[in-house]
Short mmCIF file of C-alpha atoms in Angstrom, two decimals:
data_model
loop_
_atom_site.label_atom_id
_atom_site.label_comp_id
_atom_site.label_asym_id
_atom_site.label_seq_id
_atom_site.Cartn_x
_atom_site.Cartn_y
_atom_site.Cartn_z
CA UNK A 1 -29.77 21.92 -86.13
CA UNK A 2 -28.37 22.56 -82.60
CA UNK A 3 -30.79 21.67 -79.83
CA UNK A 4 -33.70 24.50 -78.97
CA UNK A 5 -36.49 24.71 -75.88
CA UNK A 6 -39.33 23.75 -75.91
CA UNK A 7 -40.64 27.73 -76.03
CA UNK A 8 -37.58 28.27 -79.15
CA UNK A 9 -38.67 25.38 -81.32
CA UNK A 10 -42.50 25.93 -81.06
CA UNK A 11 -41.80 29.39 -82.68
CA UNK A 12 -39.33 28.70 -84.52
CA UNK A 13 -41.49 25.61 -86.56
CA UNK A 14 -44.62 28.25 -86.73
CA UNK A 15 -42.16 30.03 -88.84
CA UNK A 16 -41.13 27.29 -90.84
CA UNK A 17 -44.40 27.05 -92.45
CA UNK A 18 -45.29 30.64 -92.98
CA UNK A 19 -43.21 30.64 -96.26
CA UNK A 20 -46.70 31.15 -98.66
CA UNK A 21 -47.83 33.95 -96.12
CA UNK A 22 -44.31 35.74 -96.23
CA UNK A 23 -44.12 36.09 -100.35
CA UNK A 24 -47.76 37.18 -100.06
CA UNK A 25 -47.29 40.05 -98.00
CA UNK A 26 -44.03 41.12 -99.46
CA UNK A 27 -45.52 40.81 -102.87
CA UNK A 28 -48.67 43.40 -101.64
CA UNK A 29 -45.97 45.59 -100.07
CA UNK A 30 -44.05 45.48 -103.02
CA UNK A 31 -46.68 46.22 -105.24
CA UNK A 32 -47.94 49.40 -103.15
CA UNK A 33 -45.75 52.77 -104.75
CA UNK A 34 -43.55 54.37 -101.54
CA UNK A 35 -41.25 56.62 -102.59
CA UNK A 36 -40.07 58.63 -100.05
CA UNK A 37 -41.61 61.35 -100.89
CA UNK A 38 -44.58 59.70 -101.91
CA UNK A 39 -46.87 60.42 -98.67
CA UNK A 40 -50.51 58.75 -99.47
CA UNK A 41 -47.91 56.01 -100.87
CA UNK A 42 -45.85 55.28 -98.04
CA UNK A 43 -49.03 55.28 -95.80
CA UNK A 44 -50.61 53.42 -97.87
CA UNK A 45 -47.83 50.73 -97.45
CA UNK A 46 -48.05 51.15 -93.67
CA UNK A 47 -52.21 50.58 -93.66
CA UNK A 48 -51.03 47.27 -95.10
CA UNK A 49 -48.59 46.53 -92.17
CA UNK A 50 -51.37 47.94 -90.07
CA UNK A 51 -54.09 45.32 -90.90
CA UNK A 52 -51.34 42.52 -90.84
CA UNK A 53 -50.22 43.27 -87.33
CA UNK A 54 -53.97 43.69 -86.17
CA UNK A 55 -54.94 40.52 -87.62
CA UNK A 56 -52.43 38.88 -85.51
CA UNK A 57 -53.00 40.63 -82.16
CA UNK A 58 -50.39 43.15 -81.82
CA UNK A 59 -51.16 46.63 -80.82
CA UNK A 60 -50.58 49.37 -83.35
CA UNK A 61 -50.22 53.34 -83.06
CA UNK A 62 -49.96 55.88 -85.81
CA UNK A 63 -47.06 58.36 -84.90
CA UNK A 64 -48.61 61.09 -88.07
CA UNK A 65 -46.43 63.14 -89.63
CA UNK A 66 -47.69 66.10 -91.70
CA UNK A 67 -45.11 66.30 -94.75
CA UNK A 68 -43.67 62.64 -94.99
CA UNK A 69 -45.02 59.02 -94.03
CA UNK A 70 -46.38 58.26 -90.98
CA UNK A 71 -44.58 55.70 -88.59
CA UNK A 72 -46.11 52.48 -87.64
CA UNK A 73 -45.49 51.17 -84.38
CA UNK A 74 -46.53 47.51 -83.20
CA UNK A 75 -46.39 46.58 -79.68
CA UNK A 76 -46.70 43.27 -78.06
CA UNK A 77 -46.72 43.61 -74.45
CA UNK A 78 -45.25 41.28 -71.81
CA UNK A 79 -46.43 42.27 -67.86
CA UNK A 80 -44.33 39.37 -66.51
CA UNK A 81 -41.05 40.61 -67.98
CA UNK A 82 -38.80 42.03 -64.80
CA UNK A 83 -37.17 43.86 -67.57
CA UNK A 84 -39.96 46.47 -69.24
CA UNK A 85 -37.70 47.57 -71.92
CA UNK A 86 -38.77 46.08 -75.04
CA UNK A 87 -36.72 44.71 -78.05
CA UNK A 88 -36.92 46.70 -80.91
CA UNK A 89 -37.77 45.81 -84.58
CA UNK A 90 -36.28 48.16 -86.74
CA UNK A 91 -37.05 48.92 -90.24
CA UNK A 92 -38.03 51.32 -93.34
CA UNK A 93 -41.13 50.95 -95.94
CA UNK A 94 -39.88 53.40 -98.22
CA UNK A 95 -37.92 53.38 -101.42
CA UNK A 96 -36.09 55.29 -103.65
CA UNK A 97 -38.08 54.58 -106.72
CA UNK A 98 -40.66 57.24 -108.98
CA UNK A 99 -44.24 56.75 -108.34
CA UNK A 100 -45.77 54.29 -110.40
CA UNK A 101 -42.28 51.71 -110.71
CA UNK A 102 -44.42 49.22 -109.25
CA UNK A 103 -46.83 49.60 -111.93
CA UNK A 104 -43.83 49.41 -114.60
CA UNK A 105 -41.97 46.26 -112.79
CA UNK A 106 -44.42 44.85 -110.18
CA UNK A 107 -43.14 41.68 -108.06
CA UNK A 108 -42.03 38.79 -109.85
CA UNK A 109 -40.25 35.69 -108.98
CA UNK A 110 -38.00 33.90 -111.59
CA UNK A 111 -35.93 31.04 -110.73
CA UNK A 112 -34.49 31.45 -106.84
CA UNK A 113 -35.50 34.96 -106.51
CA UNK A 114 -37.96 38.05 -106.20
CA UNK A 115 -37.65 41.23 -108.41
CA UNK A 116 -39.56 44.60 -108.07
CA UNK A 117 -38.92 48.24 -106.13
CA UNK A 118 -37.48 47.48 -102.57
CA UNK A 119 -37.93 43.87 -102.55
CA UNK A 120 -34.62 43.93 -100.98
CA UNK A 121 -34.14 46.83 -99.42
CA UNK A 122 -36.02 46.52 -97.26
CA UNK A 123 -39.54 45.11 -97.71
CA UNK A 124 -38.59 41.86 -97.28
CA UNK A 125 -36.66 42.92 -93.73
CA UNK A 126 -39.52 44.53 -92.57
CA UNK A 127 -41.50 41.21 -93.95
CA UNK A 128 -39.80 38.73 -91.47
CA UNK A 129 -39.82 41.39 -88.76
CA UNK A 130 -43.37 41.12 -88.97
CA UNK A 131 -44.02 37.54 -88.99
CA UNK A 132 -41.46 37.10 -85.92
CA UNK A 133 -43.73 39.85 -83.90
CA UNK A 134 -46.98 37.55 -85.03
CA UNK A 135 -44.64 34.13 -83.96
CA UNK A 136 -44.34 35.73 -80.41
CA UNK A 137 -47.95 36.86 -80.55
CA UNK A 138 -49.14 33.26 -81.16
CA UNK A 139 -46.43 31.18 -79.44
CA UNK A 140 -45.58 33.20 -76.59
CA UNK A 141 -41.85 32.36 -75.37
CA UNK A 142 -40.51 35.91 -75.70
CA UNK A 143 -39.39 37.27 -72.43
CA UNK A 144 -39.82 40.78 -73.27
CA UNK A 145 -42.12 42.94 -74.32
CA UNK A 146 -41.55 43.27 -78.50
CA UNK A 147 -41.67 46.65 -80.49
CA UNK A 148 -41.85 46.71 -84.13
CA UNK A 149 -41.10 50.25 -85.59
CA UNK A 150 -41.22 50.56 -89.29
CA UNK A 151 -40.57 54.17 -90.65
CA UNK A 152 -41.30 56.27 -93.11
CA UNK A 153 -37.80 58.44 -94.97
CA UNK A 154 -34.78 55.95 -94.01
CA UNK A 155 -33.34 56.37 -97.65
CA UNK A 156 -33.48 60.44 -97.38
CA UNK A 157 -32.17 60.51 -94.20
CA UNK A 158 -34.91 60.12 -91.82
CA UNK A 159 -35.73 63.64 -91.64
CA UNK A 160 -39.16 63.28 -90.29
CA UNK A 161 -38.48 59.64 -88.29
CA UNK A 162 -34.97 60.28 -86.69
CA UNK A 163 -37.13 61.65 -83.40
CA UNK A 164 -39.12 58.78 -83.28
CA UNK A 165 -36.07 56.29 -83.85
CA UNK A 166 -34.12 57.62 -81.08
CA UNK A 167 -36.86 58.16 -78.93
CA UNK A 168 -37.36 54.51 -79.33
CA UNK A 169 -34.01 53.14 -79.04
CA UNK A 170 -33.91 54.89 -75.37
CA UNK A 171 -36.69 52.62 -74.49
CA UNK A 172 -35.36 49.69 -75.50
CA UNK A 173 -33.18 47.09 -74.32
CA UNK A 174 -30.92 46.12 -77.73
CA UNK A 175 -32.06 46.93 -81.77
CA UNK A 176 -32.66 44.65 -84.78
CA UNK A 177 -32.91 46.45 -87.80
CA UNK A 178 -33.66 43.96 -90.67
CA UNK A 179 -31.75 45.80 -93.77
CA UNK A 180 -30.83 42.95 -96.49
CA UNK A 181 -28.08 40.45 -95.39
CA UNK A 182 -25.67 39.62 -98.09
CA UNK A 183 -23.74 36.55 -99.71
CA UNK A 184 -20.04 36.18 -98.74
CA UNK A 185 -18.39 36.66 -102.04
CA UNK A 186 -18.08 33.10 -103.85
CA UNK A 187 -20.75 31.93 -102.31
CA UNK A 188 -24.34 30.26 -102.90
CA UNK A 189 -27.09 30.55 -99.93
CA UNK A 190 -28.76 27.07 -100.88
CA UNK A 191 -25.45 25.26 -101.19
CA UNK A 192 -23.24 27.12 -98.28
CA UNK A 193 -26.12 28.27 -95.70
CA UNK A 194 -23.90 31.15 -95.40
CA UNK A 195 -24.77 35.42 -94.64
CA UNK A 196 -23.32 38.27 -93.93
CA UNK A 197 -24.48 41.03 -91.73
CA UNK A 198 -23.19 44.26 -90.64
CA UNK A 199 -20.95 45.40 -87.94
CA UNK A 200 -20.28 48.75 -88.47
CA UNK A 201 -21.15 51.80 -91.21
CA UNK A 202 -20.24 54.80 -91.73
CA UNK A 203 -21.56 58.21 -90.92
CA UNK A 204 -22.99 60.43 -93.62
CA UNK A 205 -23.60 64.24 -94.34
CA UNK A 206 -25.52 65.56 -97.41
CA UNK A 207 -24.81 68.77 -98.08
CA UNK A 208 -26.09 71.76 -100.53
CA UNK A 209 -24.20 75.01 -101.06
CA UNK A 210 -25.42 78.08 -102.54
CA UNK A 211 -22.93 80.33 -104.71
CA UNK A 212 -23.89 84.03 -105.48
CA UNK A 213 -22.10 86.10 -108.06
CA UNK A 214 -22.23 89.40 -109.84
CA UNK A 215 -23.69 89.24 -113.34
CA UNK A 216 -22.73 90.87 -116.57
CA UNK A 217 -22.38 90.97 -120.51
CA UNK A 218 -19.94 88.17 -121.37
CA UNK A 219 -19.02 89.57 -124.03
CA UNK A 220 -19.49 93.99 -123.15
CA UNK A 221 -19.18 94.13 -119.91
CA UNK A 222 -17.13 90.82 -118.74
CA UNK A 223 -14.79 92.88 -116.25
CA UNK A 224 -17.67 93.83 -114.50
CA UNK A 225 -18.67 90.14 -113.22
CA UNK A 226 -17.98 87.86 -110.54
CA UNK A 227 -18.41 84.47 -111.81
CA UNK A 228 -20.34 81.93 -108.98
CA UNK A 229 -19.59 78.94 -112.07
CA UNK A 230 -15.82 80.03 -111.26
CA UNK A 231 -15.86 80.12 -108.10
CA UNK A 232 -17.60 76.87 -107.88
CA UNK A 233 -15.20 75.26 -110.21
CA UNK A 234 -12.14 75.94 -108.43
CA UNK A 235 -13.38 74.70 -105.09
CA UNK A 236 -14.22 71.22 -106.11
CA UNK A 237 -11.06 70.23 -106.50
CA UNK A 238 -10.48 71.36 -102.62
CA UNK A 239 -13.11 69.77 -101.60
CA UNK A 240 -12.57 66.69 -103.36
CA UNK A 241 -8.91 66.47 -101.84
CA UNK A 242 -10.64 66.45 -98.45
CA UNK A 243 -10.98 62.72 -98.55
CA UNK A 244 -8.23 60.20 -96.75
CA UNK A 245 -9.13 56.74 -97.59
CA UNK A 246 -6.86 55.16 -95.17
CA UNK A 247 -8.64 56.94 -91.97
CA UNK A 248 -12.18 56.21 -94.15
CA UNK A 249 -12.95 59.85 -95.36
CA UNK A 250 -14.67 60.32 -98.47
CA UNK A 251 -16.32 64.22 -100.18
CA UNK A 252 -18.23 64.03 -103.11
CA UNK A 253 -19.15 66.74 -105.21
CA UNK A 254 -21.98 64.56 -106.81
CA UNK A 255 -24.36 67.29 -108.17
CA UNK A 256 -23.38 70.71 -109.60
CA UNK A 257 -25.35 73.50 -111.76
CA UNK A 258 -25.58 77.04 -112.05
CA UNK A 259 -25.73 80.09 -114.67
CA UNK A 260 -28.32 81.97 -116.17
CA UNK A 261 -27.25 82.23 -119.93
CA UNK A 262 -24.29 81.11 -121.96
CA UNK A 263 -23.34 85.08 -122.73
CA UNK A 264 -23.79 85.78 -119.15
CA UNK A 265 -21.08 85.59 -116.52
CA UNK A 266 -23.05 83.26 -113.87
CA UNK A 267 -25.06 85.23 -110.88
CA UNK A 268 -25.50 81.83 -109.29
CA UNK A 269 -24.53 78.30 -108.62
CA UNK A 270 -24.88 75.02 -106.82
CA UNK A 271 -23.44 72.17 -105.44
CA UNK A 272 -24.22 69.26 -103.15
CA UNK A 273 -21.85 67.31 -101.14
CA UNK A 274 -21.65 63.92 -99.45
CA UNK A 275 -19.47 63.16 -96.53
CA UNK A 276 -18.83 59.81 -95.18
CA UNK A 277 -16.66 59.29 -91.98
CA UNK A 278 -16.36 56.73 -89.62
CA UNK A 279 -16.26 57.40 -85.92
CA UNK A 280 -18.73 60.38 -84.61
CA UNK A 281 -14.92 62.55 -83.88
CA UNK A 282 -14.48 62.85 -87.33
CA UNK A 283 -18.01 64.54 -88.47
CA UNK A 284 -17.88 68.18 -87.13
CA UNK A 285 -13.80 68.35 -87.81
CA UNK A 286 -15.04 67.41 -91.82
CA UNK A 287 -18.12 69.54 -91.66
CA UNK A 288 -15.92 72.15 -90.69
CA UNK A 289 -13.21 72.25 -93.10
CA UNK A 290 -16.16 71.80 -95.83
CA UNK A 291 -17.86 74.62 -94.75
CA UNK A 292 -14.45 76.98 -94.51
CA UNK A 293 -13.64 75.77 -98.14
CA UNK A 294 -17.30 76.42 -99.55
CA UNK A 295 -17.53 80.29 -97.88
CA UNK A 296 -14.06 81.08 -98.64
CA UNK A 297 -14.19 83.38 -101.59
CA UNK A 298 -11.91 82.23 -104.76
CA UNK A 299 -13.12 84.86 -107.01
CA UNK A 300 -13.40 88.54 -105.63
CA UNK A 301 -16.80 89.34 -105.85
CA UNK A 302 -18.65 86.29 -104.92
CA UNK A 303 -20.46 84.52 -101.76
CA UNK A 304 -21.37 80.79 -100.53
CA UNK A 305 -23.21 79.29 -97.77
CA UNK A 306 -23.39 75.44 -97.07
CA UNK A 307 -26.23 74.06 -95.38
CA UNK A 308 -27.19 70.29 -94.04
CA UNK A 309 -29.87 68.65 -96.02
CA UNK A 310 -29.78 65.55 -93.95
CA UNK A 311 -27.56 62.44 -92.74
CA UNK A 312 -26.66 59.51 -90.83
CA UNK A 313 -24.63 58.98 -87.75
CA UNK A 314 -22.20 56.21 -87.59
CA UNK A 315 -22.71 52.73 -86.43
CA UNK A 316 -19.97 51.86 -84.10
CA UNK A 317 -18.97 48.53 -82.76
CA UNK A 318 -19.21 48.68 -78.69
CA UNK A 319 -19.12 45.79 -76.65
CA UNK A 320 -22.73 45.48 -76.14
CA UNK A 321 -23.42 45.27 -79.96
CA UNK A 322 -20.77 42.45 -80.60
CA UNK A 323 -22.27 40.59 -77.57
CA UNK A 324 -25.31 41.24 -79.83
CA UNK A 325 -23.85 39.64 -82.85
CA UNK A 326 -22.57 36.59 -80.84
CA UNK A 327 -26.03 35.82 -80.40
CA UNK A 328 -26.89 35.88 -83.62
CA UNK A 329 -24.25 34.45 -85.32
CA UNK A 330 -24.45 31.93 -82.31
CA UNK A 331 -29.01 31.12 -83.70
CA UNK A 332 -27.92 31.19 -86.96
CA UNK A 333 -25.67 28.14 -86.58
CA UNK A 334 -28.32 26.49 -84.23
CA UNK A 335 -29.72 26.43 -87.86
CA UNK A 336 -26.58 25.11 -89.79
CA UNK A 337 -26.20 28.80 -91.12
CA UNK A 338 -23.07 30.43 -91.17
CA UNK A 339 -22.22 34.53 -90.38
CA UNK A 340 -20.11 36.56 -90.81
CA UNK A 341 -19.77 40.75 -89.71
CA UNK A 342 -18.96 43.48 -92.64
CA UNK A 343 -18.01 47.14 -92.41
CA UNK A 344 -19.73 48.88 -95.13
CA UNK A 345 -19.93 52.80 -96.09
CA UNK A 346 -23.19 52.64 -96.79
CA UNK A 347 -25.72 54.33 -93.99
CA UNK A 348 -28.87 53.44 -92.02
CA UNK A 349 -31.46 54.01 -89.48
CA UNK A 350 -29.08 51.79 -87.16
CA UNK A 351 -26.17 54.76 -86.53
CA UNK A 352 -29.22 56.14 -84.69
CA UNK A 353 -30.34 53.70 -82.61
CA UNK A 354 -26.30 52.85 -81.62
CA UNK A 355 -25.61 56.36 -80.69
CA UNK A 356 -28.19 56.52 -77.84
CA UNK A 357 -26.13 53.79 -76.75
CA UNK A 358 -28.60 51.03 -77.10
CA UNK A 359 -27.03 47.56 -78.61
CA UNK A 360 -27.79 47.26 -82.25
CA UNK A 361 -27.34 44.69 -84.72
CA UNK A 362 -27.97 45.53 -88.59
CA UNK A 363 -28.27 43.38 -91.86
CA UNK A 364 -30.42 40.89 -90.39
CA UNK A 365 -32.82 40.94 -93.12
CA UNK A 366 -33.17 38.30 -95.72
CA UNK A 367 -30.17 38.18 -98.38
CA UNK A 368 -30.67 40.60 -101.31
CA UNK A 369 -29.00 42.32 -103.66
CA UNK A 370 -27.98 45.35 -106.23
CA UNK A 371 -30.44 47.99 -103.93
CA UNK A 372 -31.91 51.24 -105.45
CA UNK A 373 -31.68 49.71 -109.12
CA UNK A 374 -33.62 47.49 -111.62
CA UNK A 375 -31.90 44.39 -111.16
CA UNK A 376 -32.53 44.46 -107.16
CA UNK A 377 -33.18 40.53 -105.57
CA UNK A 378 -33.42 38.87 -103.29
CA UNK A 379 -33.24 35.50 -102.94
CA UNK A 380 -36.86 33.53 -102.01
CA UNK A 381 -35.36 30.61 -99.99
CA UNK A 382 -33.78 32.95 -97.47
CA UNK A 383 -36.94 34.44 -95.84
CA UNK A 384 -38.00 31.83 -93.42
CA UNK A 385 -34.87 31.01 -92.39
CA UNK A 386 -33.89 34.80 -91.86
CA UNK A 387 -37.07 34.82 -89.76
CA UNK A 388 -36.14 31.94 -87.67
CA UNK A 389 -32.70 33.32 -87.10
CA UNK A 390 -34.38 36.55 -86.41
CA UNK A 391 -36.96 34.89 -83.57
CA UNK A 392 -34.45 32.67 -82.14
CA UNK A 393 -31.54 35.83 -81.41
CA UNK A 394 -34.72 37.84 -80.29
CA UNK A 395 -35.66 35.39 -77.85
CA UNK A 396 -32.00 34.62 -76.40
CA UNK A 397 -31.27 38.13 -76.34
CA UNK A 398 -33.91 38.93 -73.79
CA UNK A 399 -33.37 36.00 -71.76
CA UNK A 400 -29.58 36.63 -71.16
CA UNK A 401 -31.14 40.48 -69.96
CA UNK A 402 -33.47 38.99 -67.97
#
């Protein structure tokens, strides 16, 4: 291990022997049923991050939310900082499990690593966020003032939290948000002290659109119709051919239905779309030519409308977010740890916080695996060190603003 302060190793060494406190509160948080739509759940799983970041002296506010979760915020405040703008804590406490998974496979540890509903993605993140934010709380060294914001709907698109995420990243100075890390392929974190974090995703739009039709006897009165099925059917090929790998461009008809009754040509039918993209130029240019496709009519007779049911923005690579990474990457090795960056398709709460053009970093969570099914993991003996990593880039960061 490279040399640290006297202020870097004092936190960093609280965190080193936190690693019995750290599988206790991810196995509660586990344990507690938050599905996203799961409200009581999902608050109940923020009460729990509540008490913990009262217990340790941080300063917590409710932001309520009638329909989904509420978000927790935890300040720590710093009145000596020349800089006010706090660094920001990112993460989610939802998951996309049914109520009562917990119940059916609660946490468990076997071998190397941790199984049970979002032990990856992201309990565990939001885990070491919280620990860090009690490090600086007992320690001191940090200076900046800290905010931890844990939310409430990151894996339906934030529909209730994207306000409060934004609203957020304009106060702040840069953004880690702690979604899983991952192994390099070929790789084995106890034997190669290697991760890999993200440094760019794509953009996402979920779609739904609504086709209308004329009903009528299949079989007396078929000429008399206007099949929505039909008309459905013939545009999902279209929209399908919308995708371009090589510029990163992907539609997905991923849901269809529709009809009333096999001897009845079909009044009505559905279909929901997903659109990934890459840079913010390319989402209203796709929406579009979605949109013209879906309320175009194929079959004389018939109607569509498309509507937004939620999505992601991109997170792009800027200057100020690789200067981000490099600080990372750059406290990871002060801890023999290796990084490297990944461009995934997959979204997050991150595209947000980037597009109100404050420096983000994402995947700096503890390394996991095989998120939103039964076999998700993560692996035990990365969660203090992920913590460390996490404390030490918070702490440089905010000295090289101040």
């Amino acid at each position: 291990m490279s040399a640290l302060t006297p202020e870097e190793q004092k936190v960093t060494e609280w965190l080193a022997n936190r690693k019995e406190g750290m599988v206790a509160l991810l196995r509660e948080l586990v344990d507690t049923d938050s599905g996203s739509y799961d409200k009581a759940g999902v608050d109940a799983a923020g009460a729990v991050l509540a008490r913990f970041h009262e217990a340790n002296g941080l300063a917590v506010e409710i932001v309520p939310d009638s329909r989904f979760g509420d978000a927790v915020k935890a300040r720590l405040p710093n009145p000596a900082a020349n800089d006010q703008r706090p660094v920001l804590l990112l993460g989610h406490r939802d998951t996309v499990f049914p109520k009562g998974e917990p119940t059916r496979r609660p946490f468990t540890i076997k071998g190397t690593r941790a199984y049970g509903p979002g032990v990856a993605d992201m309990k565990s993140g939001v885990v070491i966020e919280a620990f860090v934010a009690a490090a600086f709380a007992e320690c001191g060294g940090l200076a900046a003032p800290l905010m931890m914001l844990t939310t409430s709907d990151e894996e339906i698109g934030s529909p209730s939290s994207r306000p409060v995420i934004e609203a957020a990243a304009r106060e702040s100075r840069c953004v880690f948000n702690a979604e899983p890390s991952r192994l390099p392929a070929g790789t084995d974190f106890a034997k190669d002290h290697r991760q890999s974090v993200t440094s760019g995703r794509k953009g996402g739009v979920f779609m739904r659109a609504e086709f209308t039709g004329k009903p009528a006897h299949s079989g007396a009165n078929y000429e008399k119709g206007a099949s929505a099925i039909v008309d459905l059917g013939i545009k999902i090929p279209k929209l399908q051919g919308l995708t371009d790998l090589e510029k990163g461009v992907t539609v997905n008809v991923g849901l269809i239905g529709g009809g009333q009754t096999v001897n009845t040509v079909a009044p009505s039918a559905w279909c929901e779309i997903d659109l990934r993209y890459v840079t913010a130029a390319q989402r209203d240019e796709m929406v579009g030519r979605i949109r013209a496709i879906v309320e175009t009519p194929e079959v004389p007779g018939t109607g569509a409308a498309l509507s937004i049911k939620g999505e992601f923005l991109p997170l792009e690579r800027s200057p100020e977010s690789a200067a981000l990474y490099d600080t990372y990457r750059e406290a990871a090795a002060a801890f023999g740890i290796g990084v490297t960056a990944e461009f995934t398709g997959g979204c997050a709460d991150s595209g947000f916080t980037a597009a109100q053009g404050t420096p983000t970093l994402c995947s700096v969570g503890p390394i996991g695996g095989m998120a939103h099914t039964p076999d998700e993991f993560l692996e035990v003996e990365s969660l203090v060190p992920a913590a460390q990593v996490l404390a030490l880039a918070v702490m440089r960061a905010a000295a090289k603003v101040e």
